[in-house]
Short mmCIF file of N, CA and C in Angstrom, two decimals:
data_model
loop_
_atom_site.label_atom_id
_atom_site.label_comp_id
_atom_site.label_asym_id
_atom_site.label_seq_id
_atom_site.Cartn_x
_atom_site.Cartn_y
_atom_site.Cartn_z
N UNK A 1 -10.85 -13.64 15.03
CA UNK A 1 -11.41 -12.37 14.61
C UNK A 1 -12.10 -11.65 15.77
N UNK A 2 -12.28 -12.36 16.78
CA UNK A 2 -13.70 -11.72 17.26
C UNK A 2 -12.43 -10.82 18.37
N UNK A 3 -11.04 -11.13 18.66
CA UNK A 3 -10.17 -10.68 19.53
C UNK A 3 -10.08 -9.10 19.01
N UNK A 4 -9.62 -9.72 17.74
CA UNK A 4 -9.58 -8.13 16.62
C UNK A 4 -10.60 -6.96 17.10
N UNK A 5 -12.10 -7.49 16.80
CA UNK A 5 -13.42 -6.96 17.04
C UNK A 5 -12.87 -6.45 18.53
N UNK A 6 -12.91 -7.35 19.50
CA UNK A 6 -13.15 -6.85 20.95
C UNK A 6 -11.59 -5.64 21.53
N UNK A 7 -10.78 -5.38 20.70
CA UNK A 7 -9.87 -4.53 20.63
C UNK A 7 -10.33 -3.47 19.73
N UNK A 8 -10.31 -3.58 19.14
CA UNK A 8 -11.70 -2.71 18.29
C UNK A 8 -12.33 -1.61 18.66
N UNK A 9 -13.03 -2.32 19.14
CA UNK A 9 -14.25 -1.46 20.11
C UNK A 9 -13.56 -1.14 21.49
N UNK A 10 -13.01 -1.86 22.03
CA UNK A 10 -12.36 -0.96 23.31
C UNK A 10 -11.41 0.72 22.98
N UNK A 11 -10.70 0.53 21.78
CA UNK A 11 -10.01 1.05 21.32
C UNK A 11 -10.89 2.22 20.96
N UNK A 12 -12.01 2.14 19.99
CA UNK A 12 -12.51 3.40 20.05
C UNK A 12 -13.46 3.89 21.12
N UNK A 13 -13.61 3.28 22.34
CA UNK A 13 -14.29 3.57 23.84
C UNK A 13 -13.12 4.55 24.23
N UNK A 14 -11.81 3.93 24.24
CA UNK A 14 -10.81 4.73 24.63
C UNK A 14 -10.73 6.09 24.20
N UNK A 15 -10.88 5.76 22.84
CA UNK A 15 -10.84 7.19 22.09
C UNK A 15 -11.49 8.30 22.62
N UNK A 16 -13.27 8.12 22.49
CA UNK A 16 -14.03 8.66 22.69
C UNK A 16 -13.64 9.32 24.31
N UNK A 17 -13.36 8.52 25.17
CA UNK A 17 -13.27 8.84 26.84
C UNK A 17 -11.57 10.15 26.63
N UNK A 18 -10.95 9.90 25.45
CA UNK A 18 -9.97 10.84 25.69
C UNK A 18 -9.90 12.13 24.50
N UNK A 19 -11.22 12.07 24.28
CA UNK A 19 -11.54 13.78 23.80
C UNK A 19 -11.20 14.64 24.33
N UNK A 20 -10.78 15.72 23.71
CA UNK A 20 -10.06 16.88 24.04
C UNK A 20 -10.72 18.10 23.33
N UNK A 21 -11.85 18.98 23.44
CA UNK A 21 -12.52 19.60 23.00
C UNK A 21 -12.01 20.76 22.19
N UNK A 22 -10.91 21.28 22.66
CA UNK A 22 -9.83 21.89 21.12
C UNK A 22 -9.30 20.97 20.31
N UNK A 23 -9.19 20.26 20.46
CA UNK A 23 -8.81 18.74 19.51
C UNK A 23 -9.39 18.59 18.57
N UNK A 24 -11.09 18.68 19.12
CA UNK A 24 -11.70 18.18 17.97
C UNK A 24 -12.43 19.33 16.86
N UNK A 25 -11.96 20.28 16.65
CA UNK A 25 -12.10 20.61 15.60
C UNK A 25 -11.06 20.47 14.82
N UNK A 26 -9.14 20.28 15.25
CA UNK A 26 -8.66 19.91 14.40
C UNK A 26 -9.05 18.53 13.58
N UNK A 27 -9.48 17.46 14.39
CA UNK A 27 -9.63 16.14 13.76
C UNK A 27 -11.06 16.45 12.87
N UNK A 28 -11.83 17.45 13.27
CA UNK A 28 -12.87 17.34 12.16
C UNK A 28 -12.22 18.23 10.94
N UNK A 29 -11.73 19.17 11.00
CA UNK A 29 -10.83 19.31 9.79
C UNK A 29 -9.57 18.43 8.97
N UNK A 30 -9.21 17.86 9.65
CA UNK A 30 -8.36 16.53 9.46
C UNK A 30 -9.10 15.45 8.63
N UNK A 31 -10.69 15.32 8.75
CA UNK A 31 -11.24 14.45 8.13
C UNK A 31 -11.89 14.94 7.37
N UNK A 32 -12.21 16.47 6.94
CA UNK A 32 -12.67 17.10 5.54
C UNK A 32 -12.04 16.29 4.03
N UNK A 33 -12.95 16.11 3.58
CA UNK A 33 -12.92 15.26 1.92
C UNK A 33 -11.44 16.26 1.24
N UNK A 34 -11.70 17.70 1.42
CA UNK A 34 -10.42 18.78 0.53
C UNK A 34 -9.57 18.22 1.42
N UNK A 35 -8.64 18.12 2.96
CA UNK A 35 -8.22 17.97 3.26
C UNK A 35 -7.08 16.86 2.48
N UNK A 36 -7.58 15.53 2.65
CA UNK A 36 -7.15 14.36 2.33
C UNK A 36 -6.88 14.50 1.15
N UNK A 37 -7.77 15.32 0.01
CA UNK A 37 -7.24 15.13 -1.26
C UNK A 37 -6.52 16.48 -1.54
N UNK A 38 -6.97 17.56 -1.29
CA UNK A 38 -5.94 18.71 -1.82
C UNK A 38 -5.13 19.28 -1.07
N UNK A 39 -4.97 19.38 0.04
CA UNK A 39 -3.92 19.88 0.67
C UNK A 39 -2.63 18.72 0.45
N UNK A 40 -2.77 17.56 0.74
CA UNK A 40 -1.94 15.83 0.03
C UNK A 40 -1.44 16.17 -1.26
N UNK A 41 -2.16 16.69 -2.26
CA UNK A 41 -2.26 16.57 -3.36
C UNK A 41 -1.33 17.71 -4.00
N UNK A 42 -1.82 18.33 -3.04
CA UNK A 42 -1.22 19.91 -3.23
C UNK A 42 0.47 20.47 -2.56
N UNK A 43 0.55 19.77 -1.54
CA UNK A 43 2.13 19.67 -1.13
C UNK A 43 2.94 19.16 -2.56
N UNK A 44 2.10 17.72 -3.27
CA UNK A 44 2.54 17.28 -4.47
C UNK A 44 2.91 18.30 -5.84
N UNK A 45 2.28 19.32 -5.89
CA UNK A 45 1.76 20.45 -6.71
C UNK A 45 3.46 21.21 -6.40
N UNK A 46 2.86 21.70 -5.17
CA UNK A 46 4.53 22.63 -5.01
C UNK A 46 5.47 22.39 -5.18
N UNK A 47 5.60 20.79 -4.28
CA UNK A 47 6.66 19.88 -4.39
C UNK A 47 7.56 19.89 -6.24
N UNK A 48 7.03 19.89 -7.31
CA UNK A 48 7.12 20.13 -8.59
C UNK A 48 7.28 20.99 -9.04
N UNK A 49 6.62 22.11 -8.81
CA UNK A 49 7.40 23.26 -9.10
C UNK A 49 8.36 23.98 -8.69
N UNK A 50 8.57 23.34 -7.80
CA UNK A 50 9.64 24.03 -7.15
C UNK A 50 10.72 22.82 -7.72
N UNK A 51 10.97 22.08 -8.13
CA UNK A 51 11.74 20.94 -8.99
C UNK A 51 11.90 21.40 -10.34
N UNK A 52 10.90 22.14 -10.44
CA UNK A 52 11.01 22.58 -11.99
C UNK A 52 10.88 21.93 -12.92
N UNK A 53 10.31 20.70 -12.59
CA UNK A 53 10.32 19.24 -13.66
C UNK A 53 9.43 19.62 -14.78
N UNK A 54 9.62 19.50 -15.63
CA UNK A 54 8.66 19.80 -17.33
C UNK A 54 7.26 18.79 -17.07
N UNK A 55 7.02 17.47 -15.90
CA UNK A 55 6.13 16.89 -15.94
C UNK A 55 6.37 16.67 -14.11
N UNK A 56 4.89 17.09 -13.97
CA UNK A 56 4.48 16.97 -12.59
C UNK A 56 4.20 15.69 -12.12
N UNK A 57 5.39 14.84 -11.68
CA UNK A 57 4.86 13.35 -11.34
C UNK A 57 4.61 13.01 -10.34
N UNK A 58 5.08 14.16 -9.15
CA UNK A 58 4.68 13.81 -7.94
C UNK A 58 3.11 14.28 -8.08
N UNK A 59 2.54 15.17 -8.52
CA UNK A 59 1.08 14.92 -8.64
C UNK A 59 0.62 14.57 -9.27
N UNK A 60 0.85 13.74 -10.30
CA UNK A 60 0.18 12.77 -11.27
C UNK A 60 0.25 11.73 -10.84
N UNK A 61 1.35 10.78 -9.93
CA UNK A 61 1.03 9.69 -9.21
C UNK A 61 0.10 9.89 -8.12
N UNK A 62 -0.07 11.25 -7.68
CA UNK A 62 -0.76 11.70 -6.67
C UNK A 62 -2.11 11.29 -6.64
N UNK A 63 -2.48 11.68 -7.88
CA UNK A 63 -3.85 11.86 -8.53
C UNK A 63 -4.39 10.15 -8.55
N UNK A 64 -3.22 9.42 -9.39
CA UNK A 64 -4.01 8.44 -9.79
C UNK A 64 -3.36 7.28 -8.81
N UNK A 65 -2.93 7.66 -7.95
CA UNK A 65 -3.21 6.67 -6.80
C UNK A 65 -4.37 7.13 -5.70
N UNK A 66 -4.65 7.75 -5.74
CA UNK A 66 -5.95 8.46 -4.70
C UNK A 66 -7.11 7.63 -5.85
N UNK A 67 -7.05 8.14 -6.84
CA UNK A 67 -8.80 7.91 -8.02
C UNK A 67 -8.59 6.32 -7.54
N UNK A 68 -7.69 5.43 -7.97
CA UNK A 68 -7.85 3.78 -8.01
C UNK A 68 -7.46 3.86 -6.43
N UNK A 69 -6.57 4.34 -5.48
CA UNK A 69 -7.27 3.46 -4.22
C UNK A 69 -8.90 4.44 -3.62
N UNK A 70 -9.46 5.25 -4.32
CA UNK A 70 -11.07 5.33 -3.56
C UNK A 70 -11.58 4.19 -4.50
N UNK A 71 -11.51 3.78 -5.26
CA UNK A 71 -12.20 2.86 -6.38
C UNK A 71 -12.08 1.34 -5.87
N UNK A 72 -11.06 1.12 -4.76
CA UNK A 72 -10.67 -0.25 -4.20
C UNK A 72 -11.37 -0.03 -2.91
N UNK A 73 -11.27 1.33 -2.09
CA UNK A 73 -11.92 1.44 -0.77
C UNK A 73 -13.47 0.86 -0.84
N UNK A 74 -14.18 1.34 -1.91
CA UNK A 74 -15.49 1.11 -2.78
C UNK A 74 -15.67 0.29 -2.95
N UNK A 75 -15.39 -0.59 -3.66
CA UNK A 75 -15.05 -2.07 -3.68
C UNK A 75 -15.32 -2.90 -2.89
N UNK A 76 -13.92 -2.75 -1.73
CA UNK A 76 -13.73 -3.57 -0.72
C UNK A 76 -14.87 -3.28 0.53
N UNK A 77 -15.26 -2.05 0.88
CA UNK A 77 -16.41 -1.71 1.02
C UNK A 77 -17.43 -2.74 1.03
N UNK A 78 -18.17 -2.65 -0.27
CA UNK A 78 -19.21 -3.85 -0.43
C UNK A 78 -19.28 -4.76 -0.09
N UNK A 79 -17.51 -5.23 0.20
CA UNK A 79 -17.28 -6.85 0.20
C UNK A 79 -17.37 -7.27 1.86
N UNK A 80 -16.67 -5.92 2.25
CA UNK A 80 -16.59 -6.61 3.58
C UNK A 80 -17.92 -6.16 4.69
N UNK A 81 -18.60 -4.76 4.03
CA UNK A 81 -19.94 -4.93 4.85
C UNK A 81 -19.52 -4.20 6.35
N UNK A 82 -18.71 -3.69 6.63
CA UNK A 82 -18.58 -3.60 8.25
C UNK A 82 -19.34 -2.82 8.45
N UNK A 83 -19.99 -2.73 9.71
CA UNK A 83 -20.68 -1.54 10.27
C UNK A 83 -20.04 -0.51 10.99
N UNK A 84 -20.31 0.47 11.17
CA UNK A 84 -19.76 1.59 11.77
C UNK A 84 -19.61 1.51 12.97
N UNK A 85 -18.82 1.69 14.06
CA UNK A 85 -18.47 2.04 15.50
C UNK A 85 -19.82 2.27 16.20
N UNK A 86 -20.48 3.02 15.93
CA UNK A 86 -21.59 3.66 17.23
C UNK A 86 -23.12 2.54 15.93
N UNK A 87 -23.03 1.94 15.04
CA UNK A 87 -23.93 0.95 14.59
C UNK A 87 -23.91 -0.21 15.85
N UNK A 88 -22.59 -0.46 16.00
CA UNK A 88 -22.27 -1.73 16.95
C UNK A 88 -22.39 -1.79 18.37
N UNK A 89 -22.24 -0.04 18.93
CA UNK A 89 -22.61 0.04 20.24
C UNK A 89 -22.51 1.32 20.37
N UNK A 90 -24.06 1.09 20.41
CA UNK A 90 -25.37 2.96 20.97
C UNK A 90 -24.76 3.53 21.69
N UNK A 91 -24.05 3.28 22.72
CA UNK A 91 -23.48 4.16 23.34
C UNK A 91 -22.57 4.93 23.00
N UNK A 92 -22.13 4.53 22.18
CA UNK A 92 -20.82 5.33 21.42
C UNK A 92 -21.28 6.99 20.94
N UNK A 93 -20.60 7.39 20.57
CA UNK A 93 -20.84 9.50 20.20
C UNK A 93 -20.50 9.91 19.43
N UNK A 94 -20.40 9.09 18.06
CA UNK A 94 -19.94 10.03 16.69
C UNK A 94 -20.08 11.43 17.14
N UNK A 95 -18.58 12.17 16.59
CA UNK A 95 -18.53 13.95 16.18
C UNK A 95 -19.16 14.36 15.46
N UNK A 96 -19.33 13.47 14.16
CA UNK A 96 -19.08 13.85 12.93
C UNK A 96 -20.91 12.70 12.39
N UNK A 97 -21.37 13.08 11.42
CA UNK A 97 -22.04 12.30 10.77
C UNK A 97 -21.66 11.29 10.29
N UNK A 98 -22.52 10.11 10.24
CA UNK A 98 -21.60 8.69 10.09
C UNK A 98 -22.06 8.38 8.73
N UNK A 99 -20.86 8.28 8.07
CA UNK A 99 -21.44 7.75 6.44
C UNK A 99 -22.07 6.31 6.36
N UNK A 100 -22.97 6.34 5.10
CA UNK A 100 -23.76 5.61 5.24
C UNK A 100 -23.14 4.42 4.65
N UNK A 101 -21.80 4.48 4.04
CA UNK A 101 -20.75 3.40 3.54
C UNK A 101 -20.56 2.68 4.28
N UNK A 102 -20.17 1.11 4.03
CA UNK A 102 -19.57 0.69 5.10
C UNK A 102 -18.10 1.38 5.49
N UNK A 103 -17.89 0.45 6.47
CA UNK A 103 -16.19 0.95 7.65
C UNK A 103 -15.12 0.01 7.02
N UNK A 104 -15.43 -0.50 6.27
CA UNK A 104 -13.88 -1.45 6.02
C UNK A 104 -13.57 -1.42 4.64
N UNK A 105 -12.82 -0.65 3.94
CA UNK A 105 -11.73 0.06 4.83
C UNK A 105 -12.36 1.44 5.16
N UNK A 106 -11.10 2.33 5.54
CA UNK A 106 -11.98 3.61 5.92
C UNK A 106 -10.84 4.38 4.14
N UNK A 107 -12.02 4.73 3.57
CA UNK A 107 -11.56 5.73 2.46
C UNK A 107 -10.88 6.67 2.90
N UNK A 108 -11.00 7.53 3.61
CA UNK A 108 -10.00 8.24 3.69
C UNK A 108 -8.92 8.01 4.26
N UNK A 109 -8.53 6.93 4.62
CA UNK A 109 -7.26 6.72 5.40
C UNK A 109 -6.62 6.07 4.00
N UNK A 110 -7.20 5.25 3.07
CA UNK A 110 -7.13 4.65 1.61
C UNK A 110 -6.46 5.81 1.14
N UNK A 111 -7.22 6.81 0.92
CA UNK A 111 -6.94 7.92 -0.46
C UNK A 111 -5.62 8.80 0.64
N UNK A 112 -5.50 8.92 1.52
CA UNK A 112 -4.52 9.79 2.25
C UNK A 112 -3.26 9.18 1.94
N UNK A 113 -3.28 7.98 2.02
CA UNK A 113 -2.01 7.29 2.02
C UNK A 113 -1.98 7.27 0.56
N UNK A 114 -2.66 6.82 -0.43
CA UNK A 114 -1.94 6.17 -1.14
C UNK A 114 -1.57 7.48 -1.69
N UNK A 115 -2.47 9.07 -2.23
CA UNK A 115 -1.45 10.58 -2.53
C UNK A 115 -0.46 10.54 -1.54
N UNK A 116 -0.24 10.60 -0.37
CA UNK A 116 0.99 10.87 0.59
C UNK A 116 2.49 9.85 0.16
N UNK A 117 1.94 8.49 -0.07
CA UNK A 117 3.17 7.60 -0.38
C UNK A 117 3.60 7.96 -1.80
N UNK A 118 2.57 7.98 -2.40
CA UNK A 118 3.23 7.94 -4.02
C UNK A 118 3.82 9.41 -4.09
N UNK A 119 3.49 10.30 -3.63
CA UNK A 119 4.28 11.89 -3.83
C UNK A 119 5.23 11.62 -3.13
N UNK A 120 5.72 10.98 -1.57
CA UNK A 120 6.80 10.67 -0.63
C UNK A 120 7.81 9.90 -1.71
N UNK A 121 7.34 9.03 -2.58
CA UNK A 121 8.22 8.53 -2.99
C UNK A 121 8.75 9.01 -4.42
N UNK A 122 8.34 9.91 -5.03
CA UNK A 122 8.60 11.17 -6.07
C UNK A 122 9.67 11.93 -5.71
N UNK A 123 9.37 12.41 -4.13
CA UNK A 123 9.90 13.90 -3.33
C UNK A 123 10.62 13.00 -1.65
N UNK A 124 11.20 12.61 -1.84
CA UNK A 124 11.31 12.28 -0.78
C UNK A 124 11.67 12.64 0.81
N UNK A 125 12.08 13.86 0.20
CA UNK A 125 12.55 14.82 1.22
C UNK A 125 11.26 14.98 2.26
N UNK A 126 10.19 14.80 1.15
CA UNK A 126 8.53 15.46 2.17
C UNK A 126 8.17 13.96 2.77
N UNK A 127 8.84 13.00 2.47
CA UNK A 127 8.11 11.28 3.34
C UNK A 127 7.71 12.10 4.85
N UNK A 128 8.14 12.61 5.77
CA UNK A 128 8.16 12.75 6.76
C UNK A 128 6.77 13.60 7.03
N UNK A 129 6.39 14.65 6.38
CA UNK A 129 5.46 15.37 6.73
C UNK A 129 4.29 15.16 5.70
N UNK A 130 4.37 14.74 4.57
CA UNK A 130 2.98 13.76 3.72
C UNK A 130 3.21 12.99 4.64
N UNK A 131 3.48 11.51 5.16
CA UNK A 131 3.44 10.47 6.00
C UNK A 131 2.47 11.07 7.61
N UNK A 132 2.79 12.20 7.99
CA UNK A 132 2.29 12.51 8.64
C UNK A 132 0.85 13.38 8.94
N UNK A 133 0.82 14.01 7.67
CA UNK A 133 -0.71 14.15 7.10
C UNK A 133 -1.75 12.93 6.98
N UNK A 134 -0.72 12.10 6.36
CA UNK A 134 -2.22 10.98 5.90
C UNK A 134 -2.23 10.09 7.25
N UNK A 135 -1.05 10.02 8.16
CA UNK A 135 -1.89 9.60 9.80
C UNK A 135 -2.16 10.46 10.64
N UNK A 136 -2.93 11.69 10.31
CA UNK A 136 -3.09 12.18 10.51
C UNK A 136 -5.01 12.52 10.27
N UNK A 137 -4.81 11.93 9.18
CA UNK A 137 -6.32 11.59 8.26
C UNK A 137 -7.14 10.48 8.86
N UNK A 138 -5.96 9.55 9.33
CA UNK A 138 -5.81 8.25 9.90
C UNK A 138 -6.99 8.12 11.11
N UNK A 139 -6.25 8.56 11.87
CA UNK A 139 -6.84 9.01 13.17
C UNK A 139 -7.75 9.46 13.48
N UNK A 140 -7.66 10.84 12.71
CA UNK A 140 -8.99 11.13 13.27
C UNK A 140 -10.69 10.98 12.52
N UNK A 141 -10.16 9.45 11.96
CA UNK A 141 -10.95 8.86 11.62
C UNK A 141 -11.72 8.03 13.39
N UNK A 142 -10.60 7.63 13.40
CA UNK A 142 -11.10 7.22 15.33
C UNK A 142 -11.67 8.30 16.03
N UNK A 143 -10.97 8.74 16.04
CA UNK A 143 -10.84 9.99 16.90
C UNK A 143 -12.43 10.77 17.30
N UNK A 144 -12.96 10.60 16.01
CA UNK A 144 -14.56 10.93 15.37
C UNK A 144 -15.36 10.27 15.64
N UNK A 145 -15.05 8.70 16.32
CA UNK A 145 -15.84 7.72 16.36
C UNK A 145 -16.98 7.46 14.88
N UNK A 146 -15.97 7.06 13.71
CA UNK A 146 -16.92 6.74 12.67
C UNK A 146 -16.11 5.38 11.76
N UNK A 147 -14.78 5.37 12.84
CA UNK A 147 -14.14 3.73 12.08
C UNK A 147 -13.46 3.47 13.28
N UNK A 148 -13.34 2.15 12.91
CA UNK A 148 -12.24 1.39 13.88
C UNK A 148 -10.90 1.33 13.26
N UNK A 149 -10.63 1.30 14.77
CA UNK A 149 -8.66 1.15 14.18
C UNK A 149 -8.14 0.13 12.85
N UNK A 150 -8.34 -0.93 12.92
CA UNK A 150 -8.75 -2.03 11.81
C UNK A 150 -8.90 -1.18 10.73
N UNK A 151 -9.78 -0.53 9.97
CA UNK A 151 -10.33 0.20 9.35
C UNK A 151 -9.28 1.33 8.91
N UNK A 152 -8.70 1.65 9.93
CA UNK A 152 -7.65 2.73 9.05
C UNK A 152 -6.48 2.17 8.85
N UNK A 153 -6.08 1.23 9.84
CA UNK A 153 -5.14 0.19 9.14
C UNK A 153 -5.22 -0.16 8.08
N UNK A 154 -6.05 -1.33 7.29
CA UNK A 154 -6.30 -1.64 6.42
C UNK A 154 -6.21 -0.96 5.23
N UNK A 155 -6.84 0.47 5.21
CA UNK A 155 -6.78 1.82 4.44
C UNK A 155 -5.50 2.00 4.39
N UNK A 156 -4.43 2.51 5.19
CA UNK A 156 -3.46 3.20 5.04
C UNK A 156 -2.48 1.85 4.09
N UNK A 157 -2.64 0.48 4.79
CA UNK A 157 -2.03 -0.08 4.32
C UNK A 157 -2.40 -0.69 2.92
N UNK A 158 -3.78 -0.62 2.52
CA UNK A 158 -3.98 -0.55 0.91
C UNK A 158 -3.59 0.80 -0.15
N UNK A 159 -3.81 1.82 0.75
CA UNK A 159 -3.11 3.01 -0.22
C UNK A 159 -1.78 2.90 -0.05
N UNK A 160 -1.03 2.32 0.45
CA UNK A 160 0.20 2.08 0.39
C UNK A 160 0.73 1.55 -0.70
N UNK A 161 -0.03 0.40 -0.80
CA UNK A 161 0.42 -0.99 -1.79
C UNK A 161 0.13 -0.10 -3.40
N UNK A 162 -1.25 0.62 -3.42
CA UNK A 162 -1.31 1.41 -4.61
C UNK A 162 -1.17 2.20 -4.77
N UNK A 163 0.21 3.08 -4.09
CA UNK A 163 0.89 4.12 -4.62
C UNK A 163 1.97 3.82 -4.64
N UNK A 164 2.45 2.23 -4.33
CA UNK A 164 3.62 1.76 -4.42
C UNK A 164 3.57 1.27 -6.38
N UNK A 165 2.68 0.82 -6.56
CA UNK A 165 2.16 0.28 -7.97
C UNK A 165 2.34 0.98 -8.33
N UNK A 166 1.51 2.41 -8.46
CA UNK A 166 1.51 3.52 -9.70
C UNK A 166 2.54 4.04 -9.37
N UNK A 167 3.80 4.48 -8.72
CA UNK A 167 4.91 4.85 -8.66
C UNK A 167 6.16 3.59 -9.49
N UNK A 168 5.82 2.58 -9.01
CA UNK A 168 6.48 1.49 -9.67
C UNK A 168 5.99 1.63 -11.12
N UNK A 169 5.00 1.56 -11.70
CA UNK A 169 4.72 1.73 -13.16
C UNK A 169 5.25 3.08 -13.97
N UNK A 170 5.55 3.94 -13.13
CA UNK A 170 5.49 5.70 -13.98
C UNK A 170 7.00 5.47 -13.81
N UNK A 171 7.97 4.91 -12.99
CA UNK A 171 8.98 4.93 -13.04
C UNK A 171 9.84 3.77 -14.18
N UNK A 172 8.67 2.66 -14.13
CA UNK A 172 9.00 1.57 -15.31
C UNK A 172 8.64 2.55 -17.09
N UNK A 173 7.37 3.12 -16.98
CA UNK A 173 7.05 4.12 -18.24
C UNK A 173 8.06 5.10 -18.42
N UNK A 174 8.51 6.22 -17.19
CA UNK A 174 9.87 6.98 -17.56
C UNK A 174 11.19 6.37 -17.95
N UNK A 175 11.50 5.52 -17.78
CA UNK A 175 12.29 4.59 -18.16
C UNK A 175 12.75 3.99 -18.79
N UNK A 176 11.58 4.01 -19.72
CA UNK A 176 11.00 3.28 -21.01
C UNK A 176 11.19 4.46 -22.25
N UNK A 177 10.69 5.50 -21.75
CA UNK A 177 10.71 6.62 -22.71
C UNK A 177 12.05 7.23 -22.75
N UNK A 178 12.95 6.64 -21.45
CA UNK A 178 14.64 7.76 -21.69
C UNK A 178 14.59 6.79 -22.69
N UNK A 179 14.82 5.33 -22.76
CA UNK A 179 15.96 4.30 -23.53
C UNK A 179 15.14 5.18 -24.90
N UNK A 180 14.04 5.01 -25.06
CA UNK A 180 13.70 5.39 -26.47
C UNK A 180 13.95 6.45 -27.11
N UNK A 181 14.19 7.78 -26.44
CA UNK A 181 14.89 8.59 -26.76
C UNK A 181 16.45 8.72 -27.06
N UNK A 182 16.88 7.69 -26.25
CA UNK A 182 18.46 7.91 -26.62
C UNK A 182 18.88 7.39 -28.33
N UNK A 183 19.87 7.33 -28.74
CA UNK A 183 20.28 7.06 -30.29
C UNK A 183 20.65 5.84 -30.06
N UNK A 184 20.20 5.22 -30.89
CA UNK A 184 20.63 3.83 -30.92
C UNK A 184 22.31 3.41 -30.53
N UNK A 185 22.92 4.45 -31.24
CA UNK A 185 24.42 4.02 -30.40
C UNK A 185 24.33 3.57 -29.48
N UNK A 186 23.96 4.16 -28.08
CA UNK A 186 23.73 4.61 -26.92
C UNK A 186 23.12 3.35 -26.63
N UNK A 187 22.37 2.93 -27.15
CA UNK A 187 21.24 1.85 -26.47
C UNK A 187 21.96 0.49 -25.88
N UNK A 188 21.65 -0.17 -25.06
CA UNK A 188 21.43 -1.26 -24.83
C UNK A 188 21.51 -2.25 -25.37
N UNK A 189 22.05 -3.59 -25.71
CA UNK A 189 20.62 -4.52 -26.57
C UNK A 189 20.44 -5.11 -25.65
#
């Protein structure tokens, strides 16, 4: 672990030493709370109407993979306790105000991914540019000096797993509701 740690922290030293002062107001907009959830959320929104679908599922998986993975970030949070980047070494320069949450995972890299995957996998045409929003969220979580790389890893790769779930379930529930609609002729046994 402690290799992890000492990559870690070099990693966001690096960061910090390769600020780019027009940069960083994109990454502080990049890490706005609306960002991660409604503009994500909201590609999901269009994405549907413009499908014309009678039920918006790319933003209804949207929704409720963001609510249950911040509810796991929260969670896991408590459990794992990490301290923040510039907690561990003063020298460091948060951009941004450092939440008073712990760092593991980093929520917004959680809630980015898991709206970005579960709408990517609704719409798939958009994987490429949702995928690139929520590492996008990712980053400049570093970028800010207020998580470690670890930290958005972990995030991206737990909102992954639970927008893989709630996409796997809404597609097992739609599924469920064609067979029941069809006439028994039709059916299965």
């Amino acid at each position: 672990m402690n290799v992890i740690a000492d990559a870690d922290l070099a990693l966001v030293r690096a960061a910090q030493h390769l600020r780019f002062t027009p940069l960083d107001g994109l990454m502080e907009l990049a890490s706005a709370w609306w960002f991660k959830g409604l503009v994500i959320l909201g590609v999901g929104l269009i994405a549907d109407l413009a499908r014309r679908s009678r039920l918006p599922l790319g933003l209804i998986c949207g929704v409720v993979a963001y609510a249950l993975s911040e509810a796991a970030a929260v969670a896991l949070k408590g459990l794992f306790e990490r301290a923040r980047p510039s907690l561990i070494d003063t020298t460091l320069n948060p951009l941004v105000a450092i939440p008073e949450s712990a760092a593991m995972p980093s929520g917004h890299a959680t809630t980015a991914f898991a709206a970005a995957v579960a709408i990517a996998l609704i719409h798939p045409r958009l994987r490429v540019p949702l995928i690139t929003l929520a590492t996008l969220v990712a980053v400049s979580r570093v970028y800010l000096g207020v998580h470690f790389p670890s930290d958005v890893v972990v995030g991206a790769a737990l909102g992954t797993v639970i927008a893989l779930g709630v996409v796997g379930v809404a597609q097992w529930l739609r599924e469920g509701l064609r067979r029941a609609d069809r006439p028994r002729s039709l059916r299965q046994p």
